[in-house]
Coordinates of C-alpha atoms in Angstrom, one line a residue:
M1 CA -31.7 -189.1 27.0
R2 CA -33.4 -192.4 26.7
L3 CA -33.1 -194.7 23.8
A4 CA -35.2 -197.8 23.8
L5 CA -35.7 -200.9 21.5
L6 CA -39.0 -202.2 19.9
S7 CA -41.9 -200.6 21.8
L8 CA -40.1 -198.1 24.0
A9 CA -39.4 -194.6 22.7
V10 CA -35.9 -192.8 22.3
L11 CA -35.7 -190.8 25.3
A12 CA -32.6 -188.5 26.1
T13 CA -31.8 -184.9 27.4
V14 CA -32.3 -181.3 25.6
A15 CA -31.4 -177.1 22.0
C16 CA -31.8 -173.3 21.0
Q17 CA -32.4 -171.0 17.9
P18 CA -35.7 -170.8 16.1
R19 CA -36.1 -171.7 12.6
E20 CA -38.8 -171.5 10.0
G21 CA -40.7 -174.5 8.9
A22 CA -38.2 -177.2 9.7
Q23 CA -38.3 -179.7 6.8
P24 CA -37.6 -183.4 6.6
A25 CA -34.2 -184.7 5.8
S26 CA -33.9 -185.9 2.2
T27 CA -33.9 -189.8 2.5
A28 CA -32.0 -190.4 -1.0
A29 CA -29.2 -188.8 -2.8
P30 CA -29.2 -188.3 -6.5
A31 CA -27.3 -191.5 -8.0
S32 CA -24.7 -189.4 -9.8
T33 CA -23.5 -188.0 -6.3
A34 CA -24.2 -190.8 -4.0
N35 CA -20.4 -191.8 -3.8
A36 CA -18.9 -188.5 -4.0
P37 CA -18.1 -186.3 -0.8
T38 CA -20.2 -183.3 -0.5
A39 CA -18.9 -180.1 -2.2
N40 CA -18.0 -177.0 -0.3
V41 CA -16.4 -178.9 2.6
P42 CA -13.0 -176.8 2.8
A43 CA -10.0 -178.0 4.2
F44 CA -9.8 -177.1 8.2
A45 CA -6.4 -176.7 9.9
Y46 CA -7.9 -178.2 13.1
D47 CA -9.7 -181.0 11.8
E48 CA -9.4 -184.0 14.1
V49 CA -6.6 -182.4 16.3
D50 CA -6.9 -183.3 20.0
V51 CA -7.1 -181.1 23.2
A52 CA -3.3 -181.9 24.0
T53 CA -2.1 -180.6 20.7
L54 CA -3.9 -177.5 20.9
Q55 CA -2.7 -177.0 24.2
A56 CA 0.9 -177.6 23.2
R57 CA 0.8 -175.2 20.3
M58 CA -0.7 -172.6 22.5
A59 CA 2.0 -172.9 24.9
K60 CA 4.6 -172.7 22.3
G61 CA 2.9 -169.3 21.1
E62 CA 2.0 -171.1 17.7
L63 CA -1.7 -170.5 18.3
D64 CA -3.9 -168.7 20.8
S65 CA -7.7 -169.1 21.9
H66 CA -8.6 -166.1 19.8
R67 CA -7.7 -167.5 16.6
L68 CA -8.8 -171.1 17.5
T69 CA -12.1 -169.9 18.6
Q70 CA -12.5 -167.8 15.6
A71 CA -11.5 -170.9 13.3
Y72 CA -14.4 -173.2 14.8
L73 CA -16.8 -170.2 14.4
D74 CA -15.6 -170.2 10.5
R75 CA -15.9 -173.8 10.5
I76 CA -19.6 -173.7 11.8
A77 CA -20.4 -171.1 9.2
A78 CA -18.9 -173.3 6.3
I79 CA -20.2 -176.5 6.8
D80 CA -23.0 -176.3 9.5
K81 CA -24.9 -173.4 8.1
A82 CA -23.7 -173.6 4.6
G83 CA -22.1 -176.5 2.5
P84 CA -23.6 -179.9 3.7
A85 CA -25.6 -177.9 6.3
L86 CA -25.3 -180.3 9.2
N87 CA -27.6 -178.2 11.4
S88 CA -25.8 -179.2 14.6
V89 CA -25.1 -175.9 16.3
I90 CA -28.3 -174.2 17.4
E91 CA -26.7 -171.1 19.1
L92 CA -23.5 -169.5 19.4
N93 CA -22.2 -167.9 22.3
P94 CA -21.9 -164.1 21.4
D95 CA -19.2 -163.8 24.2
A96 CA -17.0 -166.5 22.7
I97 CA -14.3 -164.4 21.4
K98 CA -14.3 -162.1 24.5
E99 CA -13.9 -165.2 26.6
A100 CA -11.0 -166.5 24.5
D101 CA -9.4 -163.1 24.6
A102 CA -9.6 -162.9 28.4
L103 CA -8.0 -166.6 28.6
D104 CA -5.2 -165.4 26.1
A105 CA -4.6 -162.3 28.5
E106 CA -4.2 -164.7 31.4
R107 CA -1.9 -167.0 29.5
K108 CA 0.1 -164.0 28.5
A109 CA 0.5 -163.0 32.3
G110 CA 1.7 -166.5 33.1
K111 CA -1.7 -168.1 34.4
V112 CA -2.7 -171.4 32.7
R113 CA -5.6 -172.9 34.5
G114 CA -4.9 -176.5 33.2
P115 CA -5.2 -178.5 29.9
M116 CA -8.8 -177.0 29.2
H117 CA -7.3 -173.3 28.9
G118 CA -8.5 -171.6 25.9
I119 CA -10.1 -174.9 24.7
P120 CA -13.5 -174.3 22.9
V121 CA -16.5 -176.5 23.9
L122 CA -19.9 -176.9 22.4
L123 CA -22.8 -177.6 25.1
K124 CA -25.9 -179.6 24.4
D125 CA -28.8 -177.3 24.6
N126 CA -30.5 -178.6 27.6
I127 CA -27.7 -177.3 29.8
D128 CA -27.9 -173.7 31.2
A129 CA -25.1 -171.5 30.0
T130 CA -25.3 -167.7 30.1
P131 CA -26.0 -165.7 28.0
M132 CA -27.6 -168.1 25.9
V133 CA -31.3 -169.7 25.7
N134 CA -31.8 -173.3 27.2
S135 CA -34.6 -174.7 25.4
G136 CA -34.7 -178.3 25.3
G137 CA -35.4 -177.9 21.6
S138 CA -39.0 -176.8 22.4
L139 CA -40.5 -173.5 21.1
A140 CA -42.0 -173.3 24.6
L141 CA -38.5 -172.4 26.0
A142 CA -37.4 -170.3 23.0
D143 CA -37.1 -167.3 25.5
N144 CA -35.7 -169.3 28.6
R145 CA -32.5 -167.4 29.4
P146 CA -31.0 -168.8 32.7
K147 CA -29.7 -166.3 35.0
R148 CA -26.6 -168.4 36.0
D149 CA -24.5 -171.2 34.5
A150 CA -25.1 -174.9 35.5
F151 CA -22.7 -176.2 37.8
L152 CA -20.7 -178.3 35.2
V153 CA -20.6 -175.3 33.1
Q154 CA -19.2 -173.3 36.0
R155 CA -16.7 -175.9 36.4
L156 CA -15.6 -176.0 32.8
R157 CA -15.1 -172.2 32.7
A158 CA -13.0 -172.4 35.9
A159 CA -10.9 -175.0 34.0
G160 CA -10.3 -172.3 31.2
A161 CA -12.7 -173.8 28.8
V162 CA -14.4 -171.3 26.3
I163 CA -18.1 -172.0 25.6
L164 CA -18.5 -171.6 22.0
G165 CA -22.4 -172.4 21.9
K166 CA -25.2 -174.8 22.2
T167 CA -26.0 -178.0 20.0
N168 CA -29.4 -179.4 18.7
L169 CA -31.0 -182.3 20.2
S170 CA -33.9 -184.6 20.0
E171 CA -36.7 -182.4 21.5
W172 CA -37.2 -182.8 25.2
A173 CA -34.4 -185.5 25.0
N174 CA -36.5 -187.7 22.9
F175 CA -39.1 -188.0 25.9
R176 CA -42.2 -186.7 23.9
S177 CA -43.4 -189.3 21.7
T178 CA -43.1 -193.0 21.1
R179 CA -42.6 -192.3 17.4
S180 CA -39.9 -189.5 17.5
T181 CA -37.2 -188.9 15.1
S182 CA -33.8 -188.5 16.8
G183 CA -32.0 -185.2 16.0
W184 CA -35.4 -183.3 15.3
S185 CA -36.4 -180.4 17.5
G186 CA -39.2 -177.9 16.9
R187 CA -36.7 -175.1 17.4
G188 CA -33.9 -176.5 15.7
G189 CA -35.1 -178.6 12.8
Q190 CA -33.3 -181.9 11.8
T191 CA -29.6 -182.7 12.5
K192 CA -27.7 -184.8 9.8
N193 CA -25.1 -187.3 10.3
P194 CA -21.9 -186.2 8.8
Y195 CA -20.9 -189.6 7.5
A196 CA -23.9 -189.8 5.3
L197 CA -26.1 -186.8 5.3
D198 CA -29.4 -188.8 4.9
R199 CA -28.6 -191.2 7.9
N200 CA -29.7 -190.3 11.6
P201 CA -27.3 -188.9 14.1
C202 CA -29.2 -190.8 16.9
G203 CA -30.0 -189.0 20.0
S204 CA -30.8 -187.2 22.0
S205 CA -27.3 -185.7 22.1
S206 CA -27.4 -185.6 18.3
G207 CA -26.1 -182.1 17.8
T208 CA -23.0 -182.9 20.0
G209 CA -22.2 -185.9 18.3
T210 CA -22.5 -184.6 14.8
A211 CA -20.6 -181.1 15.6
I212 CA -17.5 -182.8 17.3
A213 CA -17.5 -185.6 14.6
A214 CA -16.9 -182.9 11.8
S215 CA -14.5 -180.7 14.1
L216 CA -16.9 -177.8 14.7
A217 CA -15.3 -177.6 18.2
A218 CA -12.5 -179.4 20.1
V219 CA -14.8 -181.3 22.6
G220 CA -18.5 -181.2 23.4
V221 CA -20.7 -182.3 26.3
G222 CA -23.8 -184.5 25.9
T223 CA -26.3 -185.9 28.4
E224 CA -28.1 -189.2 28.9
T225 CA -30.7 -190.9 30.5
D226 CA -30.7 -194.1 28.5
G227 CA -28.5 -194.0 25.6
S228 CA -28.4 -190.5 24.7
V229 CA -24.5 -190.1 24.9
I230 CA -23.3 -193.6 23.8
C231 CA -25.7 -194.0 20.8
P232 CA -24.9 -190.5 19.1
A233 CA -21.2 -190.9 19.9
S234 CA -21.1 -194.6 18.4
V235 CA -22.8 -193.5 15.2
A236 CA -20.5 -190.5 15.1
G237 CA -17.4 -192.3 15.4
L238 CA -16.7 -190.7 18.8
V239 CA -15.7 -191.6 22.3
G240 CA -18.6 -190.9 24.5
L241 CA -18.7 -191.5 28.3
K242 CA -21.7 -192.0 30.4
P243 CA -20.5 -191.3 34.1
T244 CA -21.8 -192.9 37.2
V245 CA -25.0 -190.9 38.2
G246 CA -23.7 -188.4 40.9
L247 CA -20.3 -188.0 39.5
V248 CA -21.3 -184.9 37.3
S249 CA -23.7 -182.4 38.8
R250 CA -27.1 -182.2 37.0
D251 CA -27.9 -178.7 38.4
G252 CA -29.0 -176.6 35.6
I253 CA -29.8 -179.4 33.3
I254 CA -33.4 -179.8 31.9
P255 CA -34.2 -183.2 33.3
I256 CA -35.9 -186.5 32.6
S257 CA -34.9 -188.7 35.5
S258 CA -33.3 -188.0 38.9
S259 CA -32.4 -191.7 39.0
Q260 CA -30.6 -191.9 35.7
D261 CA -29.8 -188.5 34.1
T262 CA -26.2 -187.5 33.9
A263 CA -24.0 -185.4 31.5
G264 CA -20.9 -186.8 29.9
P265 CA -18.0 -185.8 27.6
M266 CA -18.2 -186.6 23.8
T267 CA -14.8 -186.2 22.1
R268 CA -12.7 -187.7 19.3
T269 CA -10.3 -189.5 21.6
V270 CA -10.2 -191.2 24.9
M271 CA -7.7 -188.8 26.3
D272 CA -9.7 -185.9 25.4
A273 CA -12.7 -187.5 27.2
A274 CA -10.5 -188.1 30.4
T275 CA -9.3 -184.5 30.4
M276 CA -12.8 -183.2 30.0
L277 CA -14.3 -185.3 32.6
S278 CA -11.5 -184.1 35.0
A279 CA -12.7 -180.5 34.6
M280 CA -16.5 -181.6 35.0
V281 CA -16.6 -183.6 38.3
G282 CA -17.2 -182.1 41.8
R283 CA -19.8 -182.2 44.6
D284 CA -22.5 -179.7 44.3
D285 CA -25.0 -178.7 47.1
N286 CA -27.5 -178.2 44.4
D287 CA -27.3 -182.0 43.3
V288 CA -27.7 -184.2 46.3
A289 CA -26.5 -187.4 44.2
T290 CA -23.1 -185.6 43.9
A291 CA -22.5 -186.3 47.7
N292 CA -22.0 -189.9 46.9
S293 CA -18.9 -189.0 44.7
V294 CA -16.9 -187.8 47.6
G295 CA -13.9 -190.1 47.9
K296 CA -14.6 -191.8 44.5
A297 CA -14.3 -189.0 42.0
V298 CA -10.7 -188.6 40.3
F299 CA -9.6 -185.1 39.4
D300 CA -7.1 -186.2 37.0
Y301 CA -8.6 -188.9 35.1
A302 CA -6.0 -188.4 32.1
S303 CA -3.0 -189.5 34.4
R304 CA -4.5 -192.7 35.1
L305 CA -4.7 -193.8 31.3
D306 CA -2.4 -196.7 30.6
A307 CA -1.9 -198.0 27.1
N308 CA -0.7 -201.4 28.9
S309 CA -3.7 -201.7 31.0
L310 CA -5.3 -204.5 29.0
K311 CA -2.5 -206.9 30.1
G312 CA -4.0 -209.2 32.5
A313 CA -7.4 -207.7 32.4
R314 CA -10.5 -209.9 32.4
I315 CA -13.2 -208.8 29.9
G316 CA -16.7 -210.1 29.8
V317 CA -18.5 -210.2 26.4
L318 CA -22.3 -209.9 26.5
R319 CA -23.0 -212.0 23.4
K320 CA -26.7 -211.7 23.8
D321 CA -26.4 -208.2 23.0
M322 CA -25.0 -209.2 19.6
G323 CA -26.6 -210.9 16.6
F324 CA -28.7 -207.9 15.3
H325 CA -26.2 -207.2 12.4
P326 CA -23.5 -209.2 10.6
D327 CA -21.2 -206.0 10.2
V328 CA -21.6 -205.4 14.1
D329 CA -20.8 -208.9 15.0
A330 CA -17.8 -209.1 12.7
A331 CA -16.5 -205.7 14.1
M332 CA -17.1 -207.2 17.7
E333 CA -15.1 -210.2 16.9
N334 CA -12.2 -208.1 15.4
A335 CA -12.4 -205.9 18.8
I336 CA -12.2 -209.3 20.9
A337 CA -9.0 -210.3 18.9
T338 CA -7.5 -206.9 19.3
L339 CA -8.2 -207.1 23.2
K340 CA -6.8 -210.8 23.3
S341 CA -3.8 -209.4 21.5
A342 CA -2.9 -206.8 24.1
G343 CA -2.8 -209.3 26.8
A344 CA -6.7 -209.5 28.0
E345 CA -8.6 -212.5 28.9
V346 CA -11.9 -212.6 27.1
V347 CA -14.9 -214.8 28.4
D348 CA -18.6 -214.9 27.7
V349 CA -20.9 -213.7 30.3
E350 CA -24.5 -212.9 30.8
I351 CA -26.8 -210.3 32.5
P352 CA -29.3 -212.7 34.0
T353 CA -32.0 -210.1 34.3
K354 CA -31.5 -208.7 30.9
G355 CA -34.5 -206.7 29.8
K356 CA -36.6 -207.4 33.1
W357 CA -36.3 -203.9 34.0
D358 CA -37.9 -202.3 31.0
D359 CA -41.3 -201.7 32.2
A360 CA -40.3 -200.6 35.8
E361 CA -37.7 -198.2 34.0
F362 CA -40.4 -196.4 32.0
D363 CA -42.7 -196.1 34.9
V364 CA -39.9 -194.3 36.8
L365 CA -39.2 -192.1 33.9
L366 CA -42.6 -191.0 33.6
Y367 CA -43.1 -190.1 37.3
E368 CA -39.7 -188.5 37.6
F369 CA -40.0 -186.4 34.4
K370 CA -43.3 -184.7 35.5
A371 CA -41.8 -183.7 38.9
G372 CA -38.6 -182.7 37.5
V373 CA -39.3 -180.7 34.7
E374 CA -42.1 -178.7 36.7
H375 CA -39.3 -177.9 39.2
Y376 CA -37.0 -176.8 36.4
L377 CA -39.8 -174.7 34.9
Q378 CA -40.8 -173.3 37.9
T379 CA -37.5 -172.3 39.2
H380 CA -36.2 -170.7 35.8
D381 CA -39.3 -168.2 35.3
A382 CA -40.3 -170.0 32.3
Q383 CA -43.4 -168.9 30.4
V384 CA -45.0 -172.3 31.0
K385 CA -44.8 -173.7 34.5
T386 CA -46.5 -177.2 34.3
L387 CA -46.3 -180.3 32.1
P388 CA -50.2 -179.4 31.2
Q389 CA -49.2 -176.1 30.2
L390 CA -46.6 -177.6 27.8
I391 CA -49.1 -180.0 26.5
A392 CA -51.3 -177.3 25.8
F393 CA -48.4 -175.2 24.1
N394 CA -47.9 -178.1 21.7
N395 CA -51.5 -178.5 20.9
A396 CA -51.7 -174.8 20.1
H397 CA -48.6 -175.0 17.8
V398 CA -49.1 -178.3 16.0
A399 CA -47.6 -177.2 12.7
E400 CA -44.5 -176.0 14.4
E401 CA -44.2 -178.4 17.1
M402 CA -45.9 -181.7 16.0
P403 CA -45.7 -182.0 12.1
Y404 CA -44.2 -185.4 12.5
F405 CA -45.0 -187.1 15.6
A406 CA -47.1 -186.1 18.9
Q407 CA -46.7 -186.1 22.6
E408 CA -47.9 -189.5 23.8
I409 CA -45.1 -189.8 26.6
F410 CA -46.0 -186.3 27.8
E411 CA -49.6 -187.4 28.3
K412 CA -48.7 -190.6 30.0
A413 CA -46.2 -188.7 32.4
N414 CA -49.0 -186.3 33.0
A415 CA -51.4 -189.2 34.3
K416 CA -48.7 -190.2 36.8
G417 CA -49.2 -189.2 40.6
S418 CA -46.5 -188.1 42.9
L419 CA -43.0 -189.2 43.7
G420 CA -44.6 -190.6 47.0
D421 CA -46.9 -192.9 45.2
A422 CA -46.2 -196.6 46.2
A423 CA -46.1 -197.7 42.6
Y424 CA -43.3 -195.3 41.6
L425 CA -41.1 -196.2 44.6
D426 CA -41.6 -200.0 44.0
A427 CA -40.6 -199.2 40.3
R428 CA -37.7 -197.4 41.2
A429 CA -36.4 -200.1 43.8
N430 CA -37.1 -203.0 41.1
A431 CA -35.5 -201.3 38.1
K432 CA -32.2 -200.5 39.9
R433 CA -32.1 -203.8 41.6
L434 CA -32.7 -205.8 38.3
A435 CA -30.1 -203.7 36.3
G436 CA -27.5 -203.3 39.1
P437 CA -27.0 -205.8 42.0
E438 CA -28.9 -208.7 40.1
G439 CA -27.7 -207.6 36.6
I440 CA -24.3 -206.0 35.8
D441 CA -22.8 -207.0 39.3
V442 CA -23.9 -210.7 38.9
A443 CA -22.3 -210.7 35.2
L444 CA -19.1 -209.0 36.6
A445 CA -18.9 -211.7 39.5
S446 CA -19.7 -214.7 37.6
Q447 CA -16.6 -214.8 35.9
H448 CA -14.5 -212.3 37.9
V449 CA -14.1 -209.9 35.1
D450 CA -13.2 -206.2 35.3
V451 CA -15.5 -204.7 32.6
L452 CA -18.5 -205.8 30.3
I453 CA -18.2 -205.3 26.4
A454 CA -21.1 -205.1 23.8
P455 CA -21.7 -203.4 20.7
A456 CA -22.8 -199.9 21.7
M457 CA -25.3 -199.5 18.6
S458 CA -26.1 -200.4 15.2
P459 CA -24.9 -198.4 12.2
A460 CA -27.1 -195.2 11.7
W461 CA -30.5 -195.6 9.9
P462 CA -31.9 -193.2 7.4
T463 CA -33.5 -190.4 8.7
D464 CA -37.4 -191.3 8.6
Q465 CA -39.9 -188.6 9.7
V466 CA -42.8 -190.8 8.6
L467 CA -41.9 -194.1 10.7
G468 CA -39.4 -192.5 13.3
D469 CA -36.4 -194.0 14.5
H470 CA -35.2 -197.7 13.4
F471 CA -33.4 -199.3 16.4
V472 CA -32.3 -203.0 15.8
G473 CA -29.8 -203.6 18.9
A474 CA -27.7 -201.6 21.4
G475 CA -25.7 -202.7 24.5
Y476 CA -25.9 -199.7 26.9
G477 CA -29.2 -200.0 28.6
A478 CA -28.3 -201.9 31.8
A479 CA -25.6 -199.4 32.6
A480 CA -28.1 -196.7 32.1
V481 CA -30.9 -198.0 34.5
A482 CA -28.2 -199.1 37.1
G483 CA -26.7 -195.6 37.2
Y484 CA -23.1 -197.1 36.3
P485 CA -20.6 -195.9 33.9
S486 CA -20.5 -197.0 30.2
L487 CA -17.7 -195.8 27.5
T488 CA -18.0 -196.2 23.8
V489 CA -14.9 -196.3 21.6
P490 CA -15.1 -196.6 17.8
M491 CA -14.5 -200.2 16.7
G492 CA -15.1 -200.3 12.9
E493 CA -17.7 -199.4 10.3
S494 CA -20.4 -200.6 8.0
H495 CA -20.5 -199.2 4.6
G496 CA -18.6 -196.3 5.9
L497 CA -20.7 -195.9 9.0
P498 CA -19.1 -195.9 12.3
I499 CA -19.7 -198.7 14.9
G500 CA -18.8 -198.5 18.5
I501 CA -18.0 -200.8 21.3
V502 CA -19.2 -200.1 24.7
F503 CA -17.5 -200.8 27.9
V504 CA -19.4 -201.2 31.2
G505 CA -18.2 -201.3 34.7
P506 CA -19.6 -201.1 38.3
A507 CA -20.3 -197.6 39.9
W508 CA -17.4 -195.2 40.2
S509 CA -15.1 -197.2 37.8
E510 CA -14.7 -194.6 35.3
A511 CA -10.8 -194.4 35.9
K512 CA -10.5 -198.2 34.8
L513 CA -13.0 -197.9 32.1
L514 CA -11.1 -194.9 30.5
S515 CA -7.9 -196.7 30.9
I516 CA -9.1 -199.8 29.4
G517 CA -10.7 -198.1 26.5
Y518 CA -7.6 -196.1 26.0
A519 CA -5.5 -199.1 25.7
Y520 CA -8.0 -200.7 23.4
E521 CA -8.2 -197.3 21.1
Q522 CA -4.4 -197.1 20.9
R523 CA -4.3 -200.6 19.2
S524 CA -7.4 -200.5 17.2
K525 CA -7.3 -197.0 15.8
A526 CA -10.7 -197.5 14.3
R527 CA -12.0 -193.7 14.2
R528 CA -12.3 -192.3 10.7
A529 CA -12.9 -188.7 10.1
P530 CA -16.4 -188.0 8.2
Q531 CA -16.4 -187.3 4.4
F532 CA -20.0 -185.7 4.3
L533 CA -21.2 -188.1 1.8
P534 CA -24.9 -187.5 0.4
T535 CA -25.6 -191.2 1.2
V536 CA -23.8 -194.5 2.2
K537 CA -21.4 -196.0 -0.2
L538 CA -22.7 -199.4 -0.6
G539 CA -20.4 -202.3 -1.1
K540 CA -18.3 -204.9 1.0
T541 CA -17.2 -203.7 4.5
A542 CA -13.7 -204.0 5.4
L543 CA -12.7 -204.4 9.0
P544 CA -10.2 -201.7 10.2
E545 CA -6.6 -201.9 9.7
A546 CA -4.7 -200.2 12.6
G547 CA -3.6 -196.7 11.8
A548 CA -5.5 -196.5 8.8
N549 CA -7.6 -193.4 9.5
T550 CA -9.0 -191.5 6.6
K551 CA -7.3 -188.2 8.2
P552 CA -4.7 -188.3 10.8
V553 CA -5.8 -187.5 14.4
W554 CA -2.9 -185.1 15.6
T555 CA -1.8 -185.8 19.0
S556 CA 0.7 -184.3 21.2
A557 CA 3.0 -187.3 20.8
D558 CA 3.1 -186.1 16.9
L559 CA 4.5 -182.8 17.9
A560 CA 7.8 -184.4 19.2
T561 CA 8.6 -186.1 15.9
A562 CA 6.6 -184.1 13.1
S563 CA 8.2 -181.1 11.6
T564 CA 6.0 -177.7 11.8
A565 CA 5.7 -178.1 8.0
A566 CA 3.8 -181.4 8.6
M567 CA 1.3 -179.8 10.9
P568 CA -2.0 -178.6 9.7
A569 CA -1.6 -174.8 8.5
E570 CA -3.6 -172.1 10.1
T571 CA -6.8 -171.1 8.4
S572 CA -7.8 -167.6 7.5
T573 CA -10.6 -166.1 9.5
T574 CA -12.4 -164.1 6.8
T575 CA -15.9 -164.8 8.1
P576 CA -16.7 -162.6 10.8
A577 CA -18.1 -164.2 14.1
A578 CA -21.5 -162.4 13.5
A579 CA -21.9 -164.1 10.3
A580 CA -21.6 -167.5 12.2
T581 CA -24.2 -166.9 14.6
T582 CA -27.7 -168.3 14.6
K583 CA -29.4 -165.1 16.1

């Protein structure tokens, strides 16, 4: 859940099915195939199709949830477990087809729960969802089968979503080692980036990012402490929303930090993110932070989206978060021009406290992880009950759990005291103050801007299990520490690797962030579907042209003008669901 630059670790939030001897990803492709799409990636009827289009087709009787769910199961079997072998889905829900059938029966009876009715969703495997395992990617929790769903999963199921399965992640949400490799877990192995298979998917919501970019489900859920929704969404060309802490319940999620943790949607469009968020929010007595959302949550974010919301908006550019890569800077300048052309005023601003919260934040996470993870283990009847027992488990299973990196962060967290320690209380207060009231709030007020913008992340780096992750720049950290919302939207590419822009606002400003992000998305149209190349295609990087998607993103608006023949055809469902499962 947490990503950090330079000396700090990548930290994020948690996956599922055991595999034998996880192997490091190749860091180079044969020269003869370097620029060719990976073989064995069949055409897919629902590639890049959005939720509203799927819902409209089901309403017309052209599609049902059973066929859609089966199609995604077949897609997972074809390209996640075979073909390019993305390795993003760690466990499938054995009841997925049964759930889809029940929702189809409701539809036939005239009951439609809402826009998520019958829509398959993938969840990061640090989120409790019956009847599946919740492991955080660790073999220590390979038998952890929660007795009930996390609150957000209850909300999604009540809204009519089909829980398709769980996605791999950076083990323990990247909060185990300062040398970790994003997208790797002892239980799930290494997830690949679908744009270039030797590149890293970032983390810790690595599996969700790869899976949704590759159309293995309609939409997905990630979790973030510091960057773990924004980074994997950015490098996978997705929309990712990290909500205000307290908008979405953390009940039933393996924790890092009660101060910073949150779950959020990861989707291919802003409309899908808004639709999904609406189904996830709600007060939960098991998460006291959600009490703060009363009167602030919106239960239909999609209805607040306005393609003209940039007109008259004031946007603050955080230029000190730029300058780490020329392609990223060029994409940002192009994005700024797009914002201005839509009627926004764009001015330079600074966060005066930038980076001053780093040490305090890391101390807070160390304290809160120890307390939070032990509470989760002890309330879930896990075989290991304490952090020392987790450390001992890893030491006893070095070959499986620590073939590439160790557990320095676990050891640092174990050395911390209780949440009553003055050192912890001071660090928590300082981190929040420096990132929020004296940081983002000052930047917003200095030029009276509505939102801040910065590059979300660099392009994806090669996966490297010797040296670990290679971070060169990012713009999400202040929002993560402050507990404020941030939204990434695709804005361009570097040698075929996606680059995202991040929009940051004050607490509870999700409706405005989503609307501004939607207006930008409608003009930039920067998302490209992945081609599953073995490695990057080197050459001059071109800025995106509006509407120049590699594959069309079919939306509900297209249904009004496109003939049936122009729409994607149904796929056959020749692969049994059982063949697509990982257990």
